[in-house]
Coordinates of C-alpha atoms in Angstrom, one line a residue:
X265 CA 9.2 -37.6 -17.6
X266 CA 8.7 -40.3 -20.2
X267 CA 9.7 -39.5 -23.8
X268 CA 7.0 -37.9 -25.8
X269 CA 6.0 -40.1 -28.8
X270 CA 5.4 -38.4 -32.1
X271 CA 3.1 -39.7 -34.8
X272 CA 1.6 -39.1 -38.2
X273 CA -1.9 -37.8 -38.3
X274 CA -4.4 -38.2 -41.1
X275 CA -8.1 -37.6 -41.5
X276 CA -9.8 -40.8 -40.4
X277 CA -13.3 -40.0 -39.1
X278 CA -13.6 -43.3 -37.3
X279 CA -10.9 -42.6 -34.7
X280 CA -11.6 -40.3 -31.8
X281 CA -8.9 -38.1 -30.3
X282 CA -9.4 -37.6 -26.6
X283 CA -8.1 -34.3 -25.2
X284 CA -6.4 -34.4 -21.8
X285 CA -7.9 -31.8 -19.4
X286 CA -5.1 -31.8 -16.9
X287 CA -1.6 -30.5 -16.8
X288 CA -0.1 -34.0 -17.2
X289 CA 0.4 -35.8 -20.4
X290 CA -2.4 -38.3 -21.2
X291 CA -1.8 -42.0 -20.7
X292 CA -1.2 -43.8 -24.0
X293 CA -4.2 -45.6 -25.4
X294 CA -3.3 -48.4 -27.8
X295 CA -5.6 -48.5 -30.9
X296 CA -6.5 -51.6 -32.8
X297 CA -3.8 -52.9 -35.2
X298 CA -5.9 -52.1 -38.2
X299 CA -5.6 -48.4 -37.6
X300 CA -1.8 -48.4 -37.7
X301 CA -0.1 -47.5 -41.0
X302 CA 2.1 -50.4 -42.1
X303 CA 5.1 -48.1 -42.4
X304 CA 5.0 -46.8 -38.8
X305 CA 6.5 -48.3 -35.7
X306 CA 5.7 -45.2 -33.6
X307 CA 3.6 -45.6 -30.4
X308 CA 0.1 -44.4 -31.0
X309 CA -1.3 -42.4 -28.1
X310 CA -4.6 -40.7 -27.4
X311 CA -3.3 -37.7 -29.2
X312 CA -2.8 -39.6 -32.5
X313 CA -5.1 -40.1 -35.4
X314 CA -4.2 -42.6 -38.2
X315 CA -5.9 -44.1 -41.2
X316 CA -5.0 -46.2 -44.3
X317 CA -4.8 -43.1 -46.4
X318 CA -1.5 -42.6 -48.2
X319 CA -2.0 -38.9 -48.7
X320 CA 1.2 -37.2 -47.5
X321 CA 1.0 -34.6 -44.7
X322 CA 1.3 -31.0 -45.6
X323 CA 1.0 -29.3 -42.1
X324 CA 2.8 -29.8 -38.9
X325 CA 0.7 -29.4 -35.7
X326 CA 2.6 -28.5 -32.6
X327 CA 0.3 -28.1 -29.7
X328 CA 0.7 -30.2 -26.5
X329 CA -0.1 -33.8 -26.9
X330 CA -3.9 -34.3 -26.7
X331 CA -4.7 -30.7 -27.8
X332 CA -4.4 -31.1 -31.6
X333 CA -7.6 -33.0 -32.4
X334 CA -9.9 -30.1 -33.4
X335 CA -7.4 -28.5 -35.7
X336 CA -6.5 -31.8 -37.3
X337 CA -10.2 -32.6 -37.9
X338 CA -10.9 -29.2 -39.3
X339 CA -8.0 -29.4 -41.8
X340 CA -9.1 -33.0 -42.7
X341 CA -12.4 -31.6 -44.0
X342 CA -10.3 -29.7 -46.6
X343 CA -8.2 -32.8 -47.5
X344 CA -5.2 -31.7 -45.6
X345 CA -3.3 -34.3 -43.5
X346 CA -1.1 -33.4 -40.6
X347 CA 2.1 -34.5 -38.9
X348 CA 2.1 -34.2 -35.1
X349 CA 5.1 -32.7 -33.5
X350 CA 4.3 -31.4 -30.0
X351 CA 6.7 -28.6 -29.1
X352 CA 5.5 -27.6 -25.7
X353 CA 4.1 -29.0 -22.5
X354 CA 2.2 -27.4 -19.6
X355 CA 3.4 -27.5 -16.0
X356 CA 2.2 -26.3 -12.7
X357 CA 2.8 -22.7 -11.9
X358 CA 3.9 -21.3 -8.5
X359 CA 0.4 -20.0 -7.6
X360 CA -1.6 -23.0 -8.6
X361 CA -2.1 -24.2 -5.0
X362 CA -3.4 -20.8 -4.0
X363 CA -6.1 -20.7 -6.6
X364 CA -8.6 -23.0 -4.8
X365 CA -8.3 -21.2 -1.5
X366 CA -8.6 -17.8 -3.2
X367 CA -11.9 -18.9 -4.8
X368 CA -13.1 -20.2 -1.5
X369 CA -12.3 -17.1 0.5
X370 CA -12.9 -14.2 -1.9
X371 CA -15.6 -13.0 -4.3
X372 CA -14.5 -11.2 -7.5
X373 CA -16.6 -9.2 -9.9
X374 CA -14.7 -10.8 -12.8
X375 CA -12.6 -13.8 -13.5
X376 CA -10.5 -13.1 -16.6
X377 CA -9.4 -16.2 -18.6
X378 CA -7.1 -15.6 -21.6
X379 CA -6.2 -19.1 -22.9
X380 CA -7.8 -22.6 -23.1
X381 CA -5.1 -24.0 -20.7
X382 CA -5.9 -21.2 -18.2
X383 CA -9.5 -22.2 -18.5
X384 CA -8.9 -25.9 -17.8
X385 CA -6.7 -25.1 -14.8
X386 CA -9.3 -22.7 -13.4
X387 CA -12.2 -25.2 -13.8
X388 CA -10.3 -27.8 -11.9
X389 CA -9.7 -25.4 -9.0
X390 CA -13.3 -24.0 -9.2
X391 CA -14.8 -27.4 -8.9
X392 CA -12.5 -28.3 -5.9
X393 CA -13.6 -25.0 -4.3
X394 CA -17.3 -26.1 -4.4
X395 CA -18.2 -24.3 -7.6
X396 CA -18.9 -20.8 -6.3
X397 CA -20.9 -18.4 -8.4
X398 CA -18.5 -16.6 -10.8
X399 CA -18.6 -14.2 -13.7
X400 CA -16.1 -15.0 -16.5
X401 CA -14.5 -12.7 -19.1
X402 CA -12.7 -14.6 -21.9
X403 CA -10.3 -13.3 -24.5
X404 CA -12.1 -15.1 -27.4
X405 CA -14.2 -17.9 -28.7
X406 CA -11.5 -20.6 -28.4
X407 CA -11.2 -19.9 -24.7
X408 CA -15.0 -19.7 -24.3
X409 CA -15.3 -23.2 -25.7
X410 CA -13.6 -24.6 -22.6
X411 CA -16.6 -23.7 -20.5
X412 CA -19.2 -25.1 -22.9
X413 CA -19.9 -28.3 -21.0
X414 CA -20.0 -26.7 -17.6
X415 CA -22.4 -24.0 -18.8
X416 CA -24.9 -26.8 -19.8
X417 CA -24.9 -28.3 -16.3
X418 CA -24.3 -25.4 -13.9
X419 CA -25.8 -21.9 -13.4
X420 CA -23.0 -21.0 -11.1
X421 CA -20.7 -20.0 -13.9
X422 CA -21.5 -17.2 -16.4
X423 CA -19.3 -16.5 -19.4
X424 CA -20.5 -12.9 -19.6
X425 CA -17.9 -11.0 -21.8
X426 CA -15.6 -11.3 -24.7
X427 CA -13.8 -8.4 -26.3
X428 CA -14.4 -7.2 -29.9
X429 CA -11.0 -8.6 -30.8
X430 CA -9.3 -11.6 -29.2
X431 CA -6.3 -9.7 -27.8
X432 CA -5.4 -9.1 -24.2
X433 CA -5.0 -5.4 -24.5
X434 CA -8.4 -5.1 -26.1
X435 CA -9.9 -7.1 -23.3
X436 CA -8.3 -4.9 -20.7
X437 CA -9.7 -1.8 -22.5
X438 CA -13.3 -3.1 -23.0
X439 CA -14.0 -5.2 -19.9
X440 CA -17.1 -3.6 -18.3
X441 CA -16.6 -1.9 -14.9
X442 CA -19.4 -2.9 -12.6
X443 CA -20.7 -0.4 -10.0
X444 CA -19.1 2.8 -8.7
X445 CA -16.5 1.2 -6.5
X446 CA -13.3 -0.6 -7.5
X447 CA -14.1 -3.6 -9.7
X448 CA -12.2 -6.7 -8.5
X449 CA -10.7 -9.1 -11.0
X450 CA -9.0 -12.5 -10.6
X451 CA -6.6 -13.2 -13.4
X452 CA -5.3 -16.8 -13.4
X453 CA -2.5 -16.8 -16.0
X454 CA 0.6 -18.4 -17.4
X455 CA 3.9 -17.3 -15.8
X456 CA 5.0 -16.3 -19.3
X457 CA 2.0 -14.1 -20.0
X458 CA 2.7 -10.4 -20.4
X459 CA 1.5 -7.7 -18.0
X460 CA -0.8 -6.1 -20.5
X461 CA -4.0 -7.4 -18.8
X462 CA -3.3 -6.3 -15.3
X463 CA -1.7 -3.0 -16.3
X464 CA -4.5 -2.1 -18.6
X465 CA -7.2 -2.9 -16.1
X466 CA -5.3 -1.2 -13.3
X467 CA -5.0 2.0 -15.4
X468 CA -8.8 1.9 -15.6
X469 CA -9.2 1.6 -11.9
X470 CA -9.8 -2.2 -11.6
X471 CA -8.3 -4.1 -8.6
X472 CA -6.5 -7.1 -10.1
X473 CA -5.2 -10.2 -8.4
X474 CA -3.0 -12.2 -10.7
X475 CA -2.1 -15.8 -10.0
X476 CA 0.5 -17.6 -12.1
X477 CA -1.2 -21.0 -12.2
X478 CA 0.7 -22.7 -15.0
X479 CA 3.7 -22.4 -17.3
X480 CA 4.8 -23.7 -20.6
X481 CA 8.1 -25.4 -21.4
X482 CA 9.6 -27.2 -24.4
X483 CA 8.9 -30.9 -24.6
X484 CA 11.6 -33.1 -23.0
X485 CA 12.2 -35.2 -26.1
X486 CA 11.8 -34.8 -29.8
X487 CA 12.1 -37.7 -32.2
X488 CA 14.7 -36.7 -34.7
X489 CA 13.2 -38.7 -37.5
X490 CA 9.8 -36.9 -37.1
X491 CA 11.6 -33.6 -36.9
X492 CA 13.3 -34.3 -40.2
X493 CA 9.9 -34.9 -41.8
X494 CA 8.5 -31.7 -40.2
X495 CA 11.3 -29.6 -41.6
X496 CA 10.4 -30.6 -45.1
X497 CA 6.7 -29.9 -44.8
X498 CA 5.4 -26.6 -46.3
X499 CA 3.5 -25.3 -43.2
X500 CA 4.1 -25.4 -39.5
X501 CA 1.3 -24.3 -37.1
X502 CA 2.0 -22.7 -33.7
X503 CA -0.5 -21.6 -31.0
X504 CA 1.7 -19.5 -28.7
X505 CA 4.9 -17.5 -28.5
X506 CA 6.4 -20.4 -26.5
X507 CA 5.8 -22.7 -29.4
X508 CA 7.4 -20.3 -31.8
X509 CA 10.6 -20.2 -29.7
X510 CA 10.6 -24.0 -29.3
X511 CA 10.4 -24.3 -33.1
X512 CA 13.2 -21.8 -33.7
X513 CA 15.4 -23.7 -31.2
X514 CA 15.0 -26.8 -33.3
X515 CA 16.0 -25.1 -36.6
X516 CA 19.8 -24.9 -37.1
X517 CA 19.5 -21.8 -39.3
X518 CA 16.1 -20.0 -38.7
X519 CA 16.7 -17.3 -41.3
X520 CA 17.3 -19.9 -44.0
X521 CA 14.1 -21.8 -43.2
X522 CA 11.7 -20.4 -45.9
X523 CA 8.6 -22.5 -45.3
X524 CA 5.4 -21.0 -43.8
X525 CA 4.4 -20.5 -40.2
X526 CA 0.7 -20.3 -39.5
X527 CA 0.0 -18.7 -36.1
X528 CA -3.1 -18.8 -34.0
X529 CA -3.3 -15.0 -33.7
X530 CA -1.6 -11.7 -34.0
X531 CA 0.4 -11.8 -30.7
X532 CA 2.1 -15.1 -31.7
X533 CA 2.7 -13.9 -35.2
X534 CA 4.4 -10.7 -33.9
X535 CA 6.8 -12.8 -31.9
X536 CA 7.6 -15.0 -35.0
X537 CA 8.3 -12.0 -37.1
X538 CA 10.4 -10.4 -34.4
X539 CA 12.5 -13.5 -34.2
X540 CA 13.3 -13.4 -37.9
X541 CA 10.8 -15.8 -39.6
X542 CA 9.7 -14.6 -43.0
X543 CA 6.5 -16.3 -44.2
X544 CA 4.1 -15.8 -41.3
X545 CA 0.4 -16.1 -41.5
X546 CA -2.3 -15.4 -38.9
X547 CA -6.0 -14.7 -38.9
X548 CA -7.5 -11.2 -38.6
X549 CA -10.4 -12.8 -36.6
X550 CA -8.8 -15.2 -34.0
X551 CA -10.5 -18.6 -33.4
X552 CA -10.3 -22.0 -34.9
X553 CA -12.0 -21.1 -38.2
X554 CA -9.7 -18.1 -38.7
X555 CA -6.7 -20.2 -37.9
X556 CA -7.7 -22.9 -40.4
X557 CA -8.3 -20.3 -43.1
X558 CA -4.8 -18.9 -42.5
X559 CA -3.3 -22.4 -42.6
X560 CA -5.0 -23.1 -45.9
X561 CA -3.8 -19.8 -47.3
X562 CA -0.3 -20.8 -46.3
X563 CA -0.7 -24.2 -47.9
X564 CA -1.9 -22.7 -51.2
X565 CA 0.9 -20.2 -51.2
X566 CA 3.5 -22.9 -50.7
X567 CA 2.0 -24.9 -53.5
X568 CA 2.3 -22.0 -55.9
X569 CA 6.0 -21.6 -54.9
X570 CA 6.7 -25.2 -55.8

């Protein structure tokens, strides 16, 4: 795999970041020379936003290349610039090739989707299967947003449930059971996802088919000069336990790193704390807005320390 380029992000509203919907890294798109900061020789890809602003970054964004745009834009509205350091990449899971045929051959009462990446992978297989009528249960608003465009153009897909709290265990406890017979659930998931969903649903009498359709892995290459900058910034953001572990693997002494980690939710934060990180922030109400609020709280706290 080609080396992953890393670049400085700022809040230019005139440059559009294009998210990649597939499991592969997006092809680099060269931007006009006027958008490149004079001090940078880094390749600018579709996951990069630049401007002439000299405001230094305060936050490190670590999602897979092409997936940081919404967070960067939301923070820019608060005057916070970001440094992009992708820590993970998504790869094909062992059951991905089965997903299309399962959708063609079987009918499920529910399809349970618990992450944006799982949603993207599912949609690709669903379209290839001829877009059968499906009822979707999502873990939260961030995952539901993946289906927004399809919902506007097709009545074959219905996002019909989200739990009161965006946690897998809560979803498994609250998912409505339809009819008097066993309620069937298809659960396309990451190979690294816990068994909370299928065990919780099975304990309630659901019949669950889990397919491990994708997995996450650390990026193949990290630019050391960008990493050195990231280590000095007050706040690092992470969107999964895999990203937490990837960050810790890059730190020579995790217990001595005293800056802040802003997690997307409670599950990721729990992993960070268990692995010894100290200043961990996460939203009580998961979603982009809650995550941004937690990041801003971390930024303010770090400013007071300085």
